[in-house]
Amino acid sequence: MIRIRKRSTVPSTLTKVGNADLILLKATYINNSTACQLPRNKLLKIKQAIYGDTLVKQALIDDQHEKCCYCESKFAATGYGDVEHFRPKGGVRQDRRGPLEKPGYYWLAYDWNNLFFSCEICNRRYKRNWFPLLNPTLRAKHHGQSLSRERPLLSDPGHTNPSRYLKFNKHVVTAKSVSNSVVRGKACIRAYGLDRKPLNRRREEFLDTLKLVRFAASLDLNNMTPADLQTVLTDLAMTLAQAHNYIALARSVWSEAAFDKSEYAGMIRDNFPQLPRR
Ligand SMILES: [Zn+2]
């Protein structure tokens, strides 16, 4: 995970249609507040066509450089991805396997600050409705209550740098053992499935490939003995011109490996703190 910086101009679907529908949601809650808190009730009709509108989704995809907000995987070739609500819109669980508390954060259903682009696995297999608070008695239960008293255990990718709670040792993510960061870090790893085996393997392969890129970027063809140069060209199976292009590309990839746009930038930053970030 890294901190995500979204555009300040909110997609018009949310400001126009979303705000209009929000008035209806709030009115529905005010007129049926007790019923809206009953288990399994579906009185608050949150519209996927609004928060999942193409304009909204594409803006999130662009701002997040096509990466999942939690696992940082680029998965466009194998999945559609979800428009994810950081604070769950339709019901909340304090405990992973505890009861679903209704109505959830319905008033944030079309809130740009609460929306992110995530892969289906992080969202549907792991996080789902889990949104634990340090003190659940301070949870905002409806749109008239303030969020400012809440102390979420999960790191909001839009507001907090997850490196406060998480650190990578090679490809393995752990919770930072600093004061109450441990409980938050562990909650993030569990909620987003950041240590799931296929993701660990993918990050390990990515790191191994990046080390090859770093090696290629370090080659200096102009200051080699003729014998060494010939060995390099033979190993690469390239002409001298092709090798120069290859090394230039490797240097470009290496220099940008920790940028926000790069896959697994959080892991790269912990492993190679000397790399520039942007
Ligand atoms: Zn993901």
mmCIF file of C-alpha atoms and ligand atoms in Angstrom:
data_model
loop_
_atom_site.group_PDB
_atom_site.id
_atom_site.type_symbol
_atom_site.label_atom_id
_atom_site.label_comp_id
_atom_site.label_asym_id
_atom_site.label_seq_id
_atom_site.Cartn_x
_atom_site.Cartn_y
_atom_site.Cartn_z
ATOM 1 C CA MET A 1 0.000 0.000 0.000
ATOM 2 C CA ILE A 2 0.969 3.586 -0.545
ATOM 3 C CA ARG A 3 -0.872 6.822 0.109
ATOM 4 C CA ILE A 4 -3.150 7.621 -2.831
ATOM 5 C CA ARG A 5 -3.522 11.174 -4.071
ATOM 6 C CA LYS A 6 -6.792 11.582 -5.937
ATOM 7 C CA ARG A 7 -7.776 14.560 -8.060
ATOM 8 C CA SER A 8 -9.431 17.423 -6.169
ATOM 9 C CA THR A 9 -12.111 17.870 -8.858
ATOM 10 C CA VAL A 10 -14.851 15.410 -7.967
ATOM 11 C CA PRO A 11 -16.378 13.543 -10.966
ATOM 12 C CA SER A 12 -19.627 15.233 -11.943
ATOM 13 C CA THR A 13 -21.691 12.036 -11.534
ATOM 14 C CA LEU A 14 -21.093 12.272 -7.794
ATOM 15 C CA THR A 15 -21.671 15.999 -7.440
ATOM 16 C CA LYS A 16 -24.874 16.003 -9.498
ATOM 17 C CA VAL A 17 -26.692 12.660 -9.473
ATOM 18 C CA GLY A 18 -24.937 11.495 -6.309
ATOM 19 C CA ASN A 19 -25.806 14.559 -4.263
ATOM 20 C CA ALA A 20 -29.427 14.398 -5.435
ATOM 21 C CA ASP A 21 -29.711 10.747 -4.437
ATOM 22 C CA LEU A 22 -28.000 11.460 -1.124
ATOM 23 C CA ILE A 23 -30.874 13.774 -0.183
ATOM 24 C CA LEU A 24 -33.249 10.836 -0.722
ATOM 25 C CA LEU A 25 -31.063 8.480 1.330
ATOM 26 C CA LYS A 26 -30.933 10.917 4.247
ATOM 27 C CA ALA A 27 -34.695 11.486 4.095
ATOM 28 C CA THR A 28 -35.310 7.724 4.023
ATOM 29 C CA TYR A 29 -33.155 7.295 7.116
ATOM 30 C CA ILE A 30 -34.822 10.161 9.001
ATOM 31 C CA ASN A 31 -38.287 8.779 8.248
ATOM 32 C CA ASN A 32 -37.372 5.135 9.008
ATOM 33 C CA SER A 33 -34.401 5.320 11.366
ATOM 34 C CA THR A 34 -35.379 2.339 13.535
ATOM 35 C CA ALA A 35 -36.264 0.145 10.563
ATOM 36 C CA CYS A 36 -33.027 1.107 8.800
ATOM 37 C CA GLN A 37 -31.075 -0.374 11.730
ATOM 38 C CA LEU A 38 -32.787 -3.767 11.549
ATOM 39 C CA PRO A 39 -30.725 -6.705 10.265
ATOM 40 C CA ARG A 40 -31.116 -7.499 6.577
ATOM 41 C CA ASN A 41 -33.349 -4.484 5.864
ATOM 42 C CA LYS A 42 -32.850 -2.950 2.413
ATOM 43 C CA LEU A 43 -34.613 0.365 2.874
ATOM 44 C CA LEU A 44 -31.636 2.479 1.841
ATOM 45 C CA LYS A 45 -31.303 1.979 -1.905
ATOM 46 C CA ILE A 46 -27.714 2.851 -2.732
ATOM 47 C CA LYS A 47 -27.206 2.978 -6.478
ATOM 48 C CA GLN A 48 -24.198 1.238 -7.990
ATOM 49 C CA ALA A 49 -24.952 3.075 -11.234
ATOM 50 C CA ILE A 50 -23.876 6.293 -9.447
ATOM 51 C CA TYR A 51 -20.758 5.350 -7.447
ATOM 52 C CA GLY A 52 -19.727 2.790 -10.074
ATOM 53 C CA ASP A 53 -20.370 5.098 -13.023
ATOM 54 C CA THR A 54 -17.746 4.963 -15.778
ATOM 55 C CA LEU A 55 -16.655 8.546 -15.089
ATOM 56 C CA VAL A 56 -16.048 7.775 -11.414
ATOM 57 C CA LYS A 57 -14.357 4.446 -11.992
ATOM 58 C CA GLN A 58 -12.072 5.725 -14.727
ATOM 59 C CA ALA A 59 -11.041 8.715 -12.578
ATOM 60 C CA LEU A 60 -10.091 6.333 -9.759
ATOM 61 C CA ILE A 61 -8.234 4.008 -12.139
ATOM 62 C CA ASP A 62 -6.279 6.952 -13.563
ATOM 63 C CA ASP A 63 -5.489 8.515 -10.182
ATOM 64 C CA GLN A 64 -4.376 5.146 -8.801
ATOM 65 C CA HIS A 65 -2.241 4.378 -11.876
ATOM 66 C CA GLU A 66 -4.367 1.274 -12.596
ATOM 67 C CA LYS A 67 -3.372 -0.294 -9.262
ATOM 68 C CA CYS A 68 -5.500 -1.789 -6.499
ATOM 69 C CA CYS A 69 -5.660 0.666 -3.585
ATOM 70 C CA TYR A 70 -4.719 -2.074 -1.124
ATOM 71 C CA CYS A 71 -2.425 -4.689 -2.703
ATOM 72 C CA GLU A 72 -0.962 -2.369 -5.412
ATOM 73 C CA SER A 73 -1.396 -5.036 -8.100
ATOM 74 C CA LYS A 74 -2.112 -4.028 -11.685
ATOM 75 C CA PHE A 75 -4.813 -6.447 -12.753
ATOM 76 C CA ALA A 76 -6.615 -4.866 -15.731
ATOM 77 C CA ALA A 77 -5.713 -7.868 -17.895
ATOM 78 C CA THR A 78 -7.491 -10.314 -15.577
ATOM 79 C CA GLY A 79 -10.271 -8.419 -13.780
ATOM 80 C CA TYR A 80 -12.668 -5.490 -13.933
ATOM 81 C CA GLY A 81 -11.988 -4.249 -10.416
ATOM 82 C CA ASP A 82 -14.421 -2.704 -7.962
ATOM 83 C CA VAL A 83 -15.254 0.808 -6.885
ATOM 84 C CA GLU A 84 -14.569 0.193 -3.219
ATOM 85 C CA HIS A 85 -15.995 2.060 -0.225
ATOM 86 C CA PHE A 86 -13.343 2.477 2.488
ATOM 87 C CA ARG A 87 -16.127 2.954 5.063
ATOM 88 C CA PRO A 88 -18.670 0.247 4.099
ATOM 89 C CA LYS A 89 -21.833 1.725 2.632
ATOM 90 C CA GLY A 90 -24.436 -0.921 3.488
ATOM 91 C CA GLY A 91 -23.450 -2.409 6.862
ATOM 92 C CA VAL A 92 -20.420 -2.696 9.131
ATOM 93 C CA ARG A 93 -18.740 -5.448 11.116
ATOM 94 C CA GLN A 94 -16.637 -4.504 14.127
ATOM 95 C CA ASP A 95 -15.427 -8.081 14.481
ATOM 96 C CA ARG A 96 -14.355 -10.097 11.446
ATOM 97 C CA ARG A 97 -17.042 -12.710 12.009
ATOM 98 C CA GLY A 98 -19.348 -10.568 14.119
ATOM 99 C CA PRO A 99 -22.851 -9.358 13.266
ATOM 100 C CA LEU A 100 -23.447 -6.974 10.379
ATOM 101 C CA GLU A 101 -24.503 -3.659 11.912
ATOM 102 C CA LYS A 102 -26.971 -1.714 9.773
ATOM 103 C CA PRO A 103 -27.264 0.734 8.148
ATOM 104 C CA GLY A 104 -23.531 1.307 7.510
ATOM 105 C CA TYR A 105 -22.063 4.530 6.176
ATOM 106 C CA TYR A 106 -24.849 5.139 3.634
ATOM 107 C CA TRP A 107 -24.146 8.883 3.567
ATOM 108 C CA LEU A 108 -20.641 8.197 2.223
ATOM 109 C CA ALA A 109 -21.883 5.998 -0.651
ATOM 110 C CA TYR A 110 -21.183 8.756 -3.202
ATOM 111 C CA ASP A 111 -18.427 10.551 -1.301
ATOM 112 C CA TRP A 112 -15.304 10.908 -3.462
ATOM 113 C CA ASN A 113 -13.045 10.712 -0.405
ATOM 114 C CA ASN A 114 -14.526 7.339 0.530
ATOM 115 C CA LEU A 115 -14.137 5.747 -2.912
ATOM 116 C CA PHE A 116 -11.179 3.797 -4.272
ATOM 117 C CA PHE A 117 -10.393 1.320 -7.035
ATOM 118 C CA SER A 118 -9.612 -2.160 -5.742
ATOM 119 C CA CYS A 119 -9.142 -5.668 -7.038
ATOM 120 C CA GLU A 120 -11.978 -8.100 -6.423
ATOM 121 C CA ILE A 121 -9.853 -10.274 -4.127
ATOM 122 C CA CYS A 122 -8.907 -7.481 -1.685
ATOM 123 C CA ASN A 123 -12.466 -6.166 -1.644
ATOM 124 C CA ARG A 124 -14.722 -9.209 -1.875
ATOM 125 C CA ARG A 125 -12.582 -11.985 -0.397
ATOM 126 C CA TYR A 126 -10.928 -9.999 2.385
ATOM 127 C CA LYS A 127 -12.163 -6.540 3.455
ATOM 128 C CA ARG A 128 -15.855 -6.808 2.655
ATOM 129 C CA ASN A 129 -17.801 -5.097 5.490
ATOM 130 C CA TRP A 130 -15.066 -5.232 8.111
ATOM 131 C CA PHE A 131 -14.325 -1.793 9.492
ATOM 132 C CA PRO A 132 -13.091 -2.059 13.084
ATOM 133 C CA LEU A 133 -12.689 0.972 15.332
ATOM 134 C CA LEU A 134 -10.382 1.303 18.324
ATOM 135 C CA ASN A 135 -13.476 2.232 20.338
ATOM 136 C CA PRO A 136 -16.645 0.961 18.601
ATOM 137 C CA THR A 137 -18.923 2.987 20.899
ATOM 138 C CA LEU A 138 -17.719 6.097 19.054
ATOM 139 C CA ARG A 139 -18.867 4.846 15.647
ATOM 140 C CA ALA A 140 -20.977 7.306 13.607
ATOM 141 C CA LYS A 141 -24.307 5.509 13.077
ATOM 142 C CA HIS A 142 -26.050 8.017 10.802
ATOM 143 C CA HIS A 143 -25.394 11.163 8.764
ATOM 144 C CA GLY A 144 -26.034 13.440 11.760
ATOM 145 C CA GLN A 145 -23.049 12.044 13.678
ATOM 146 C CA SER A 146 -19.445 13.093 13.194
ATOM 147 C CA LEU A 147 -16.708 10.834 11.863
ATOM 148 C CA SER A 148 -14.086 12.857 13.703
ATOM 149 C CA ARG A 149 -14.471 10.860 16.928
ATOM 150 C CA GLU A 150 -13.768 7.564 15.162
ATOM 151 C CA ARG A 151 -10.327 5.956 15.353
ATOM 152 C CA PRO A 152 -10.355 3.340 12.566
ATOM 153 C CA LEU A 153 -7.914 0.450 12.829
ATOM 154 C CA LEU A 154 -7.616 0.295 9.043
ATOM 155 C CA SER A 155 -5.360 2.712 7.221
ATOM 156 C CA ASP A 156 -7.277 5.004 4.854
ATOM 157 C CA PRO A 157 -5.180 4.962 1.652
ATOM 158 C CA GLY A 158 -6.402 8.463 0.813
ATOM 159 C CA HIS A 159 -5.379 10.100 4.064
ATOM 160 C CA THR A 160 -2.651 8.143 5.827
ATOM 161 C CA ASN A 161 0.687 6.894 4.636
ATOM 162 C CA PRO A 162 0.439 3.130 5.270
ATOM 163 C CA SER A 163 4.203 3.024 5.902
ATOM 164 C CA ARG A 164 3.352 4.329 9.392
ATOM 165 C CA TYR A 165 1.911 0.891 10.154
ATOM 166 C CA LEU A 166 3.421 -1.489 7.610
ATOM 167 C CA LYS A 167 6.934 -2.449 6.605
ATOM 168 C CA PHE A 168 8.361 -4.840 4.044
ATOM 169 C CA ASN A 169 11.247 -7.222 4.631
ATOM 170 C CA LYS A 170 11.987 -8.266 1.045
ATOM 171 C CA HIS A 171 8.515 -9.246 -0.229
ATOM 172 C CA VAL A 172 7.063 -10.041 3.205
ATOM 173 C CA VAL A 173 4.838 -7.435 4.850
ATOM 174 C CA THR A 174 4.672 -7.078 8.645
ATOM 175 C CA ALA A 175 3.152 -4.661 11.149
ATOM 176 C CA LYS A 176 5.510 -2.026 12.483
ATOM 177 C CA SER A 177 6.180 -2.548 16.169
ATOM 178 C CA VAL A 178 5.841 1.073 17.198
ATOM 179 C CA SER A 179 3.343 1.917 19.995
ATOM 180 C CA ASN A 180 -0.200 1.323 18.682
ATOM 181 C CA SER A 181 1.000 0.877 15.081
ATOM 182 C CA VAL A 182 1.140 -2.886 15.642
ATOM 183 C CA VAL A 183 -2.585 -3.309 16.082
ATOM 184 C CA ARG A 184 -3.286 -1.081 13.078
ATOM 185 C CA GLY A 185 -0.685 -2.785 10.911
ATOM 186 C CA LYS A 186 -1.993 -6.242 11.783
ATOM 187 C CA ALA A 187 -5.564 -5.121 11.074
ATOM 188 C CA CYS A 188 -4.532 -3.796 7.630
ATOM 189 C CA ILE A 189 -2.697 -7.005 6.722
ATOM 190 C CA ARG A 190 -5.703 -9.085 7.773
ATOM 191 C CA ALA A 191 -8.384 -6.845 6.294
ATOM 192 C CA TYR A 192 -6.754 -6.477 2.894
ATOM 193 C CA GLY A 193 -5.165 -9.946 2.753
ATOM 194 C CA LEU A 194 -1.764 -8.362 2.190
ATOM 195 C CA ASP A 195 0.089 -11.560 3.193
ATOM 196 C CA ARG A 196 -1.922 -13.987 1.042
ATOM 197 C CA LYS A 197 0.281 -16.582 -0.620
ATOM 198 C CA PRO A 198 -0.331 -15.745 -4.313
ATOM 199 C CA LEU A 199 0.351 -12.066 -3.587
ATOM 200 C CA ASN A 200 3.534 -12.940 -1.685
ATOM 201 C CA ARG A 201 4.735 -15.023 -4.629
ATOM 202 C CA ARG A 202 3.900 -12.231 -7.087
ATOM 203 C CA ARG A 203 5.809 -9.655 -5.019
ATOM 204 C CA GLU A 204 8.775 -12.009 -4.671
ATOM 205 C CA GLU A 205 8.932 -12.517 -8.446
ATOM 206 C CA PHE A 206 8.566 -8.783 -8.998
ATOM 207 C CA LEU A 207 11.440 -8.063 -6.607
ATOM 208 C CA ASP A 208 13.665 -10.674 -8.292
ATOM 209 C CA THR A 209 12.946 -9.138 -11.701
ATOM 210 C CA LEU A 210 13.689 -5.673 -10.377
ATOM 211 C CA LYS A 211 17.081 -6.853 -9.119
ATOM 212 C CA LEU A 212 17.880 -7.972 -12.672
ATOM 213 C CA VAL A 213 16.800 -4.547 -13.902
ATOM 214 C CA ARG A 214 19.099 -2.926 -11.304
ATOM 215 C CA PHE A 215 22.003 -5.071 -12.514
ATOM 216 C CA ALA A 216 21.333 -4.187 -16.152
ATOM 217 C CA ALA A 217 21.083 -0.500 -15.220
ATOM 218 C CA SER A 218 24.499 -0.670 -13.536
ATOM 219 C CA LEU A 219 26.305 -1.891 -16.673
ATOM 220 C CA ASP A 220 28.709 0.620 -18.227
ATOM 221 C CA LEU A 221 29.558 -0.598 -21.709
ATOM 222 C CA ASN A 222 31.867 2.351 -22.382
ATOM 223 C CA ASN A 223 34.268 1.448 -19.582
ATOM 224 C CA MET A 224 34.686 -2.277 -20.092
ATOM 225 C CA THR A 225 37.594 -4.212 -21.438
ATOM 226 C CA PRO A 226 36.911 -5.559 -24.942
ATOM 227 C CA ALA A 227 36.800 -9.061 -23.498
ATOM 228 C CA ASP A 228 34.226 -8.143 -20.841
ATOM 229 C CA LEU A 229 32.163 -6.246 -23.414
ATOM 230 C CA GLN A 230 32.100 -9.262 -25.690
ATOM 231 C CA THR A 231 31.039 -11.483 -22.773
ATOM 232 C CA VAL A 232 28.165 -9.105 -21.917
ATOM 233 C CA LEU A 233 26.985 -8.907 -25.531
ATOM 234 C CA THR A 234 27.121 -12.691 -25.826
ATOM 235 C CA ASP A 235 25.172 -13.157 -22.548
ATOM 236 C CA LEU A 236 22.553 -10.654 -23.669
ATOM 237 C CA ALA A 237 22.483 -12.022 -27.228
ATOM 238 C CA MET A 238 22.479 -8.442 -28.483
ATOM 239 C CA THR A 239 24.403 -6.156 -30.776
ATOM 240 C CA LEU A 240 26.223 -3.224 -29.184
ATOM 241 C CA ALA A 241 23.443 -0.817 -30.238
ATOM 242 C CA GLN A 242 20.745 -3.119 -28.857
ATOM 243 C CA ALA A 243 22.651 -3.411 -25.573
ATOM 244 C CA HIS A 244 22.895 0.386 -25.232
ATOM 245 C CA ASN A 245 19.115 0.676 -25.746
ATOM 246 C CA TYR A 246 18.462 -2.163 -23.309
ATOM 247 C CA ILE A 247 20.581 -0.547 -20.600
ATOM 248 C CA ALA A 248 18.959 2.854 -21.158
ATOM 249 C CA LEU A 249 15.558 1.244 -20.707
ATOM 250 C CA ALA A 250 16.727 -0.585 -17.578
ATOM 251 C CA ARG A 251 18.001 2.700 -16.079
ATOM 252 C CA SER A 252 14.679 4.360 -16.793
ATOM 253 C CA VAL A 253 12.677 1.512 -15.202
ATOM 254 C CA TRP A 254 15.009 1.365 -12.192
ATOM 255 C CA SER A 255 14.916 5.121 -11.570
ATOM 256 C CA GLU A 256 11.094 5.118 -11.531
ATOM 257 C CA ALA A 257 10.573 1.851 -9.636
ATOM 258 C CA ALA A 258 9.491 3.610 -6.410
ATOM 259 C CA PHE A 259 7.205 6.172 -8.066
ATOM 260 C CA ASP A 260 3.512 6.144 -7.168
ATOM 261 C CA LYS A 261 2.733 4.732 -10.620
ATOM 262 C CA SER A 262 4.898 1.634 -10.140
ATOM 263 C CA GLU A 263 3.454 -1.686 -9.095
ATOM 264 C CA TYR A 264 4.225 -2.594 -5.467
ATOM 265 C CA ALA A 265 5.832 0.812 -4.828
ATOM 266 C CA GLY A 266 5.378 0.368 -1.062
ATOM 267 C CA MET A 267 7.522 -2.763 -1.105
ATOM 268 C CA ILE A 268 10.082 -1.197 -3.444
ATOM 269 C CA ARG A 269 10.461 1.864 -1.166
ATOM 270 C CA ASP A 270 11.224 -0.273 1.888
ATOM 271 C CA ASN A 271 13.717 -2.429 -0.010
ATOM 272 C CA PHE A 272 15.430 0.392 -1.902
ATOM 273 C CA PRO A 273 15.063 3.571 0.183
ATOM 274 C CA GLN A 274 17.641 5.318 -2.010
ATOM 275 C CA LEU A 275 15.262 5.377 -4.990
ATOM 276 C CA PRO A 276 13.434 8.656 -5.711
ATOM 277 C CA ARG A 277 9.658 8.818 -5.108
ATOM 278 C CA ARG A 278 7.072 10.883 -6.868
HETATM 279 ZN ZN ZN B 1 -5.934 -5.812 -4.310
#
